[in-house]
Short mmCIF file of C-alpha atoms and ligand atoms in Angstrom, two decimals:
data_model
loop_
_atom_site.label_atom_id
_atom_site.label_comp_id
_atom_site.label_asym_id
_atom_site.label_seq_id
_atom_site.Cartn_x
_atom_site.Cartn_y
_atom_site.Cartn_z
CA UNK A 1 41.30 52.66 28.54
CA UNK A 2 43.68 50.32 26.99
CA UNK A 3 42.00 47.49 28.82
CA UNK A 4 38.44 48.49 27.55
CA UNK A 5 39.94 48.48 24.01
CA UNK A 6 41.43 45.00 24.55
CA UNK A 7 38.31 43.60 25.97
CA UNK A 8 36.42 44.85 22.89
CA UNK A 9 38.72 43.26 20.84
CA UNK A 10 38.27 39.79 22.45
CA UNK A 11 34.50 40.14 22.43
CA UNK A 12 34.53 41.14 18.63
CA UNK A 13 36.97 38.18 18.06
CA UNK A 14 34.76 35.56 19.93
CA UNK A 15 31.59 37.08 17.93
CA UNK A 16 33.28 36.29 14.82
CA UNK A 17 34.30 32.93 15.75
CA UNK A 18 30.65 32.04 16.65
CA UNK A 19 29.33 33.48 13.60
CA UNK A 20 31.92 31.82 11.59
CA UNK A 21 31.04 28.12 13.23
CA UNK A 22 27.45 28.64 12.97
CA UNK A 23 27.64 29.33 9.23
CA UNK A 24 30.15 26.72 8.27
CA UNK A 25 28.52 24.40 6.07
CA UNK A 26 30.21 21.24 7.20
CA UNK A 27 29.12 21.87 10.61
CA UNK A 28 25.28 22.15 9.49
CA UNK A 29 25.69 19.25 7.35
CA UNK A 30 27.15 17.06 10.36
CA UNK A 31 24.13 17.98 12.50
CA UNK A 32 21.63 16.99 10.18
CA UNK A 33 23.74 13.76 9.57
CA UNK A 34 23.27 13.13 13.22
CA UNK A 35 19.66 13.30 13.35
CA UNK A 36 18.38 9.96 13.16
CA UNK A 37 16.24 9.52 10.07
CA UNK A 38 12.54 8.58 10.80
CA UNK A 39 10.10 6.44 8.72
CA UNK A 40 6.67 7.30 9.38
CA UNK A 41 4.40 4.08 8.74
CA UNK A 42 1.11 5.86 9.26
CA UNK A 43 0.25 8.94 7.28
CA UNK A 44 -3.05 9.93 5.84
CA UNK A 45 -3.69 12.81 3.45
CA UNK A 46 -7.52 12.38 3.24
CA UNK A 47 -9.79 14.90 1.39
CA UNK A 48 -10.50 17.13 3.97
CA UNK A 49 -6.42 17.27 4.80
CA UNK A 50 -5.99 17.99 1.03
CA UNK A 51 -8.32 20.95 1.44
CA UNK A 52 -6.65 22.28 4.18
CA UNK A 53 -2.72 21.92 3.53
CA UNK A 54 -1.58 21.73 -0.02
CA UNK A 55 0.55 18.53 -0.95
CA UNK A 56 3.49 20.87 -1.45
CA UNK A 57 3.71 21.94 2.25
CA UNK A 58 3.02 18.23 3.58
CA UNK A 59 6.14 17.38 1.55
CA UNK A 60 7.96 20.16 3.27
CA UNK A 61 6.72 19.09 6.59
CA UNK A 62 8.11 15.52 6.16
CA UNK A 63 11.36 16.97 5.08
CA UNK A 64 11.33 19.18 8.07
CA UNK A 65 10.73 16.11 10.29
CA UNK A 66 13.89 14.24 8.59
CA UNK A 67 11.73 11.62 7.41
CA UNK A 68 13.18 8.93 5.27
CA UNK A 69 9.88 8.02 3.82
CA UNK A 70 6.27 7.65 4.77
CA UNK A 71 3.82 5.12 4.15
CA UNK A 72 0.85 7.09 3.09
CA UNK A 73 -2.79 5.87 2.69
CA UNK A 74 -5.77 8.27 2.17
CA UNK A 75 -9.48 8.52 2.01
CA UNK A 76 -10.02 9.10 -1.02
CA UNK A 77 -7.03 7.87 -2.70
CA UNK A 78 -6.44 11.27 -4.43
CA UNK A 79 -4.26 12.74 -1.65
CA UNK A 80 -1.68 10.02 -1.88
CA UNK A 81 -1.21 10.30 -5.33
CA UNK A 82 -0.50 13.93 -5.14
CA UNK A 83 2.14 13.29 -2.60
CA UNK A 84 3.48 10.44 -4.79
CA UNK A 85 3.84 12.59 -7.75
CA UNK A 86 5.64 15.37 -6.00
CA UNK A 87 7.98 13.26 -3.92
CA UNK A 88 8.41 9.75 -5.31
CA UNK A 89 11.53 9.19 -3.23
CA UNK A 90 9.68 10.07 0.07
CA UNK A 91 6.19 8.41 -0.22
CA UNK A 92 5.25 4.65 -0.44
CA UNK A 93 1.83 4.31 -1.37
CA UNK A 94 -0.79 2.38 0.26
CA UNK A 95 -4.35 1.80 -1.00
CA UNK A 96 -7.07 2.67 1.65
CA UNK A 97 -10.50 1.21 0.98
CA UNK A 98 -12.17 4.25 1.89
CA UNK A 99 -13.51 7.11 -0.65
CA UNK A 100 -14.35 9.46 2.11
CA UNK A 101 -13.97 10.09 5.91
CA UNK A 102 -16.52 7.96 8.09
CA UNK A 103 -16.48 4.54 6.14
CA UNK A 104 -14.26 2.81 8.79
CA UNK A 105 -17.45 0.71 9.98
CA UNK A 106 -19.17 0.23 6.68
CA UNK A 107 -16.52 -0.62 4.04
CA UNK A 108 -16.43 -4.40 5.03
CA UNK A 109 -19.89 -4.85 3.92
CA UNK A 110 -20.00 -2.39 1.28
CA UNK A 111 -19.37 -3.93 -2.45
CA UNK A 112 -18.57 -0.48 -3.69
CA UNK A 113 -15.84 -0.20 -1.48
CA UNK A 114 -14.43 -3.35 -3.07
CA UNK A 115 -15.10 -2.30 -6.61
CA UNK A 116 -13.03 0.93 -5.68
CA UNK A 117 -10.25 -1.05 -4.40
CA UNK A 118 -10.07 -3.32 -7.51
CA UNK A 119 -10.30 -0.43 -9.89
CA UNK A 120 -7.39 1.38 -8.27
CA UNK A 121 -5.34 -1.70 -8.26
CA UNK A 122 -5.83 -1.82 -12.09
CA UNK A 123 -4.42 1.49 -12.64
CA UNK A 124 -2.08 2.70 -9.89
CA UNK A 125 0.83 0.73 -7.93
CA UNK A 126 1.14 0.28 -4.11
CA UNK A 127 2.92 -1.53 -1.37
CA UNK A 128 -0.02 -1.86 1.05
CA UNK A 129 -3.90 -2.13 1.33
CA UNK A 130 -4.88 -0.22 4.47
CA UNK A 131 -5.19 1.22 6.90
CA UNK A 132 -8.68 -0.47 7.27
CA UNK A 133 -10.57 -1.10 10.30
CA UNK A 134 -11.75 -4.66 11.36
CA UNK A 135 -12.55 -6.48 14.37
CA UNK A 136 -13.11 -10.16 15.33
CA UNK A 137 -14.98 -12.42 13.03
CA UNK A 138 -15.93 -9.36 10.67
CA UNK A 139 -12.40 -10.34 9.14
CA UNK A 140 -14.27 -13.59 7.52
CA UNK A 141 -16.91 -11.61 5.67
CA UNK A 142 -16.63 -12.00 1.98
CA UNK A 143 -15.14 -8.36 1.46
CA UNK A 144 -12.33 -8.56 3.84
CA UNK A 145 -11.50 -12.25 2.57
CA UNK A 146 -11.37 -10.73 -0.90
CA UNK A 147 -8.94 -7.91 0.27
CA UNK A 148 -6.60 -10.69 1.69
CA UNK A 149 -6.53 -12.56 -1.84
CA UNK A 150 -5.84 -9.17 -3.38
CA UNK A 151 -3.21 -8.33 -0.95
CA UNK A 152 -1.52 -12.05 -1.85
CA UNK A 153 -2.09 -11.62 -5.69
CA UNK A 154 -0.76 -8.07 -5.70
CA UNK A 155 2.31 -8.50 -3.40
CA UNK A 156 0.66 -6.08 -0.77
CA UNK A 157 1.02 -5.75 2.90
CA UNK A 158 -2.28 -5.45 4.87
CA UNK A 159 -2.28 -2.46 7.07
CA UNK A 160 -4.88 -3.41 9.79
CA UNK A 161 -6.31 -1.52 12.66
CA UNK A 162 -7.54 -4.53 14.24
CA UNK A 163 -7.88 -6.50 17.38
CA UNK A 164 -5.59 -9.40 17.83
CA UNK A 165 -8.66 -11.81 16.87
CA UNK A 166 -9.18 -10.07 13.50
CA UNK A 167 -5.25 -10.05 12.86
CA UNK A 168 -5.15 -13.71 13.51
CA UNK A 169 -8.06 -14.49 11.11
CA UNK A 170 -6.76 -12.36 8.49
CA UNK A 171 -3.14 -14.21 8.63
CA UNK A 172 -4.93 -17.41 8.73
CA UNK A 173 -6.40 -16.62 5.20
CA UNK A 174 -3.15 -16.67 3.36
CA UNK A 175 0.34 -18.41 3.89
CA UNK A 176 1.92 -15.63 2.17
CA UNK A 177 0.23 -12.32 3.15
CA UNK A 178 2.04 -9.98 5.63
CA UNK A 179 0.32 -7.89 8.15
CA UNK A 180 1.11 -4.36 9.67
CA UNK A 181 -0.76 -4.12 12.82
CA UNK A 182 -1.78 -0.56 12.92
CA UNK A 183 -1.08 0.96 16.54
CA UNK A 184 -0.23 -2.49 17.71
CA UNK A 185 -3.92 -2.80 18.26
CA UNK A 186 -3.48 -0.51 20.94
CA UNK A 187 -2.45 -3.57 23.03
CA UNK A 188 -0.10 -3.73 26.12
CA UNK A 189 3.50 -4.55 25.11
CA UNK A 190 3.30 -7.96 26.73
CA UNK A 191 0.28 -8.86 24.45
CA UNK A 192 2.06 -7.37 21.19
CA UNK A 193 5.21 -9.45 21.82
CA UNK A 194 3.17 -12.48 22.44
CA UNK A 195 1.36 -11.81 18.87
CA UNK A 196 4.69 -11.36 17.36
CA UNK A 197 6.08 -14.37 18.80
CA UNK A 198 3.22 -16.46 17.29
CA UNK A 199 3.07 -14.99 13.86
CA UNK A 200 6.15 -14.43 11.82
CA UNK A 201 4.14 -12.55 9.03
CA UNK A 202 3.37 -9.77 11.40
CA UNK A 203 4.57 -6.45 12.00
CA UNK A 204 3.52 -3.55 14.32
CA UNK A 205 3.53 0.33 14.16
CA UNK A 206 3.29 2.73 17.22
CA UNK A 207 0.84 5.14 15.67
CA UNK A 208 -1.04 7.19 18.19
CA UNK A 209 0.79 5.43 21.22
CA UNK A 210 2.04 8.47 22.90
CA UNK A 211 2.47 6.63 26.30
CA UNK A 212 5.30 4.84 24.55
CA UNK A 213 8.41 6.92 25.87
CA UNK A 214 6.32 9.42 27.38
CA UNK A 215 8.66 11.39 29.62
CA UNK A 216 11.52 10.66 27.30
CA UNK A 217 12.37 7.24 28.09
CA UNK A 218 10.92 3.68 27.77
CA UNK A 219 9.36 1.76 30.56
CA UNK A 220 11.00 -1.85 31.08
CA UNK A 221 7.90 -3.48 29.55
CA UNK A 222 8.25 -1.65 26.15
CA UNK A 223 12.28 -2.12 26.35
CA UNK A 224 11.53 -5.77 26.71
CA UNK A 225 9.27 -5.61 23.53
CA UNK A 226 11.96 -4.14 21.54
CA UNK A 227 14.61 -6.38 22.61
CA UNK A 228 12.67 -9.34 22.06
CA UNK A 229 11.26 -8.28 18.53
CA UNK A 230 14.20 -6.07 17.28
CA UNK A 231 12.87 -6.32 13.68
CA UNK A 232 9.09 -6.18 13.98
CA UNK A 233 8.26 -2.73 15.50
CA UNK A 234 8.13 0.63 13.63
CA UNK A 235 6.76 4.27 14.19
CA UNK A 236 3.72 6.17 12.85
CA UNK A 237 2.10 9.51 13.50
CA UNK A 238 -1.54 8.79 12.45
CA UNK A 239 -2.36 11.80 10.60
CA UNK A 240 -6.17 11.04 10.88
CA UNK A 241 -7.36 14.48 11.29
CA UNK A 242 -6.03 17.31 9.24
CA UNK A 243 -4.26 19.22 11.86
CA UNK A 244 -2.07 16.07 12.83
CA UNK A 245 -0.26 16.79 9.67
CA UNK A 246 1.57 19.21 11.17
CA UNK A 247 2.46 16.77 14.24
CA UNK A 248 4.78 14.84 12.26
CA UNK A 249 7.94 16.65 12.95
CA UNK A 250 7.16 17.01 16.87
CA UNK A 251 6.34 13.25 16.67
CA UNK A 252 9.72 12.41 15.11
CA UNK A 253 11.52 14.44 17.41
CA UNK A 254 9.81 12.92 20.37
CA UNK A 255 10.63 9.49 19.15
CA UNK A 256 14.18 10.49 18.84
CA UNK A 257 14.16 11.30 22.48
CA UNK A 258 12.82 7.78 23.60
CA UNK A 259 14.90 6.02 21.07
CA UNK A 260 17.97 7.03 23.06
CA UNK A 261 16.61 4.27 25.44
CA UNK A 262 17.75 1.67 23.23
CA UNK A 263 21.13 0.86 21.70
CA UNK A 264 22.26 2.66 18.71
CA UNK A 265 21.43 -0.52 16.39
CA UNK A 266 18.15 -1.07 17.88
CA UNK A 267 16.95 2.50 17.72
CA UNK A 268 17.84 2.74 14.00
CA UNK A 269 15.78 -0.38 13.53
CA UNK A 270 12.72 1.18 15.27
CA UNK A 271 13.41 4.76 13.80
CA UNK A 272 13.15 3.41 10.17
CA UNK A 273 15.09 -0.06 9.26
CA UNK A 274 12.27 -2.17 10.17
CA UNK A 275 9.86 -0.15 7.97
CA UNK A 276 12.31 -0.12 5.22
CA UNK A 277 12.97 -3.89 5.12
CA UNK A 278 9.29 -4.79 5.22
CA UNK A 279 8.12 -2.15 3.00
CA UNK A 280 10.83 -1.25 0.45
CA UNK A 281 11.62 -4.41 -1.20
CA UNK A 282 7.77 -4.65 -1.97
CA UNK A 283 7.37 -1.28 -3.12
CA UNK A 284 10.40 -1.61 -5.24
CA UNK A 285 8.94 -4.55 -6.97
CA UNK A 286 5.65 -3.43 -7.37
CA UNK A 287 6.45 0.02 -8.78
CA UNK A 288 8.73 -1.39 -11.27
CA UNK A 289 5.87 -3.74 -12.68
CA UNK A 290 4.13 -2.20 -15.72
CA UNK A 291 0.96 -2.64 -13.96
CA UNK A 292 -0.28 -4.58 -10.70
CA UNK A 293 -3.08 -5.83 -13.08
CA UNK A 294 -0.42 -7.63 -14.91
CA UNK A 295 1.78 -8.61 -12.22
CA UNK A 296 -0.83 -10.59 -10.43
CA UNK A 297 -0.16 -14.28 -9.58
CA UNK A 298 -2.20 -16.43 -11.72
CA UNK A 299 -4.97 -17.71 -9.79
CA UNK A 300 -6.60 -21.16 -10.58
CA UNK A 301 -9.25 -19.42 -12.73
CA UNK A 302 -7.16 -17.03 -14.26
CA UNK A 303 -5.74 -17.63 -17.87
CA UNK A 304 -2.81 -15.71 -19.14
CA UNK A 305 -2.19 -15.81 -23.01
CA UNK A 306 1.19 -14.56 -24.37
CA UNK A 307 2.18 -13.11 -27.35
CA UNK A 308 5.73 -11.74 -27.76
CA UNK A 309 5.25 -8.13 -26.63
CA UNK A 310 2.36 -8.46 -24.43
CA UNK A 311 -0.13 -10.67 -22.50
CA UNK A 312 -3.69 -10.66 -22.09
CA UNK A 313 -5.30 -12.01 -18.84
CA UNK A 314 -8.65 -13.36 -18.59
CA UNK A 315 -10.20 -13.58 -15.36
CA UNK A 316 -14.03 -15.02 -15.04
CA UNK A 317 -15.93 -13.14 -12.16
CA UNK A 318 -17.62 -16.54 -11.28
CA UNK A 319 -17.00 -20.32 -12.08
CA UNK A 320 -17.85 -20.88 -15.75
CA UNK A 321 -20.77 -23.32 -15.90
CA UNK A 322 -22.57 -24.51 -18.93
CA UNK A 323 -25.53 -22.37 -19.97
CA UNK A 324 -24.73 -19.80 -17.41
CA UNK A 325 -23.90 -16.20 -18.45
CA UNK A 326 -20.39 -15.20 -17.11
CA UNK A 327 -18.56 -11.76 -17.05
CA UNK A 328 -14.74 -11.97 -17.93
CA UNK A 329 -12.17 -9.31 -16.87
CA UNK A 330 -9.83 -9.04 -19.75
CA UNK A 331 -6.49 -7.15 -19.30
CA UNK A 332 -4.13 -6.38 -22.12
CA UNK A 333 -0.50 -6.20 -20.23
CA UNK A 334 1.98 -4.35 -22.51
CA UNK A 335 2.93 -0.95 -24.20
CA UNK A 336 -0.27 0.17 -25.42
CA UNK A 337 -0.98 2.65 -28.32
CA UNK A 338 -3.87 4.82 -27.95
CA UNK A 339 -5.77 2.70 -30.40
CA UNK A 340 -5.05 -0.77 -28.82
CA UNK A 341 -8.49 -2.56 -28.69
CA UNK A 342 -9.29 -6.06 -28.09
CA UNK A 343 -12.20 -8.58 -28.44
CA UNK A 344 -12.89 -11.87 -26.90
CA UNK A 345 -14.92 -14.73 -28.40
CA UNK A 346 -15.02 -18.45 -27.36
CA UNK A 347 -15.35 -21.06 -29.93
CA UNK A 348 -15.57 -24.64 -30.07
CA UNK A 349 -13.14 -25.82 -32.82
CA UNK A 350 -14.35 -29.26 -33.26
CA UNK A 351 -17.99 -28.18 -33.99
CA UNK A 352 -16.81 -25.04 -36.11
CA UNK A 353 -18.92 -22.70 -34.09
CA UNK A 354 -18.60 -20.00 -31.36
CA UNK A 355 -21.17 -18.91 -28.67
CA UNK A 356 -24.73 -18.29 -29.79
CA UNK A 357 -24.98 -15.20 -27.92
CA UNK A 358 -23.67 -11.69 -28.43
CA UNK A 359 -21.69 -10.50 -25.53
CA UNK A 360 -20.79 -6.84 -24.62
CA UNK A 361 -17.21 -5.39 -24.44
CA UNK A 362 -16.69 -2.32 -22.23
CA UNK A 363 -13.46 -0.69 -21.32
CA UNK A 364 -12.77 -0.40 -17.62
CA UNK A 365 -9.69 1.32 -17.47
CA UNK A 366 -6.79 2.26 -19.67
CA UNK A 367 -3.19 3.10 -18.68
CA UNK A 368 0.24 3.41 -20.51
CA UNK A 369 0.41 -0.30 -19.90
CA UNK A 370 -2.83 -1.66 -19.65
CA UNK A 371 -6.39 -1.88 -21.14
CA UNK A 372 -8.97 -3.47 -19.08
CA UNK A 373 -12.31 -4.81 -20.32
CA UNK A 374 -15.32 -6.17 -18.87
CA UNK A 375 -16.93 -8.66 -21.31
CA UNK A 376 -20.46 -9.44 -20.26
CA UNK A 377 -23.02 -12.22 -21.01
CA UNK A 378 -20.61 -14.93 -22.36
CA UNK A 379 -22.58 -18.04 -22.29
CA UNK A 380 -20.89 -21.44 -23.21
CA UNK A 381 -24.08 -23.28 -24.01
CA UNK A 382 -22.93 -26.82 -24.26
CA UNK A 383 -20.21 -29.05 -22.41
CA UNK A 384 -17.08 -29.96 -24.25
CA UNK A 385 -13.60 -28.44 -25.67
CA UNK A 386 -13.82 -24.85 -26.16
CA UNK A 387 -11.23 -22.12 -27.00
CA UNK A 388 -10.64 -18.54 -25.85
CA UNK A 389 -10.00 -16.25 -29.05
CA UNK A 390 -8.52 -12.77 -28.25
CA UNK A 391 -8.25 -10.60 -31.16
CA UNK A 392 -5.77 -7.76 -30.27
CA UNK A 393 -5.53 -4.85 -32.61
CA UNK A 394 -2.39 -2.81 -31.52
CA UNK A 395 -0.18 -0.45 -33.32
CA UNK A 396 -1.58 -1.12 -36.86
CA UNK A 397 -1.06 -4.98 -36.58
CA UNK A 398 -3.93 -7.56 -35.66
CA UNK A 399 -3.32 -10.68 -33.94
CA UNK A 400 -5.25 -13.32 -32.47
CA UNK A 401 -4.30 -15.39 -29.36
CA UNK A 402 -6.07 -18.71 -28.54
CA UNK A 403 -6.21 -20.67 -25.20
CA UNK A 404 -8.26 -24.07 -25.17
CA UNK A 405 -10.31 -25.23 -22.06
CA UNK A 406 -12.92 -27.69 -21.40
CA UNK A 407 -16.20 -27.08 -19.92
CA UNK A 408 -18.11 -29.86 -18.06
ZN1 ZN B 1 -5.93 3.63 12.85
#
């Protein structure tokens, strides 16, 4: 009897110990601290996914997965913006040039896709343009070329689902722009390594590459790639269909298993640091700028007129020639009052006259920091010395900014 009694005591004492251990907050804390953080550089939250899974749930899934952050781009952009607003600490927004599912083989010849990108760049902030699909010499078409220019002007990484040929053509169009190679081009590790060795502005994600580390460890080819290019590879799930949103945690977990084939330092780089080092400085810089439209690097044909508290950017949509009607994009950059308004004119001070034609001003976009106009039908009817005159009415004050230029 007494023996039974003491056994019961021991059992209950053990149960108590287990119960105490499993609820000790410090132990739980230690467990989650040990879980390797993951950066998911390839998430889409497109229109059909938004319908299926509310943004609050997506953020929960990402937190459950132990994501440090995710690079999100969506068709259309709405999904990305919903997530960004809910969890700005977790979401790095990318700008996808697709308005709906199914534009992946038409966008690069569709002027409306480019307009859509330019419009979003004028109002929102991003770290990348992509993910977009492009193959071979299609990368040389006017719309992809313009996308490369925009990436350079707006400090954005190009996230390209592309073959090696197209990646090289994109890189060759700029000496600054960085490319994140989606799915590492579905190439073999040796071919990826060769591309990384050749191009120092190239990084690669492993989205939808379930063969990497399948069975829980890395093949010697993949090991060699990570060791030879420790700073360039990163992870991604690719949630290109709505149900794949729910794969984010299992994807992170299976990566944590095969990452054990690497040294702790290298595992951490592939898990999140490489993505962080590539994307975070860019995102920090871009999100702090009042507007990407205002942050754009001055191009040869862009004129910036500065006042004490704001600037006005003028950008002709084509080269100005005598007698040829041109449209000018005019952007006010600074704190905007609701009634901030601008008008543009061109004058010839030496002749005491302006343009002989009436041009139309239409507001294209307005945010807290910008007002954008398109001024159409500007005709400079003779060669000589001209002057832009921008009248700015803001906060009850009126100011005229001028800039001289010549037309041959
Ligand atoms: Zn892709």
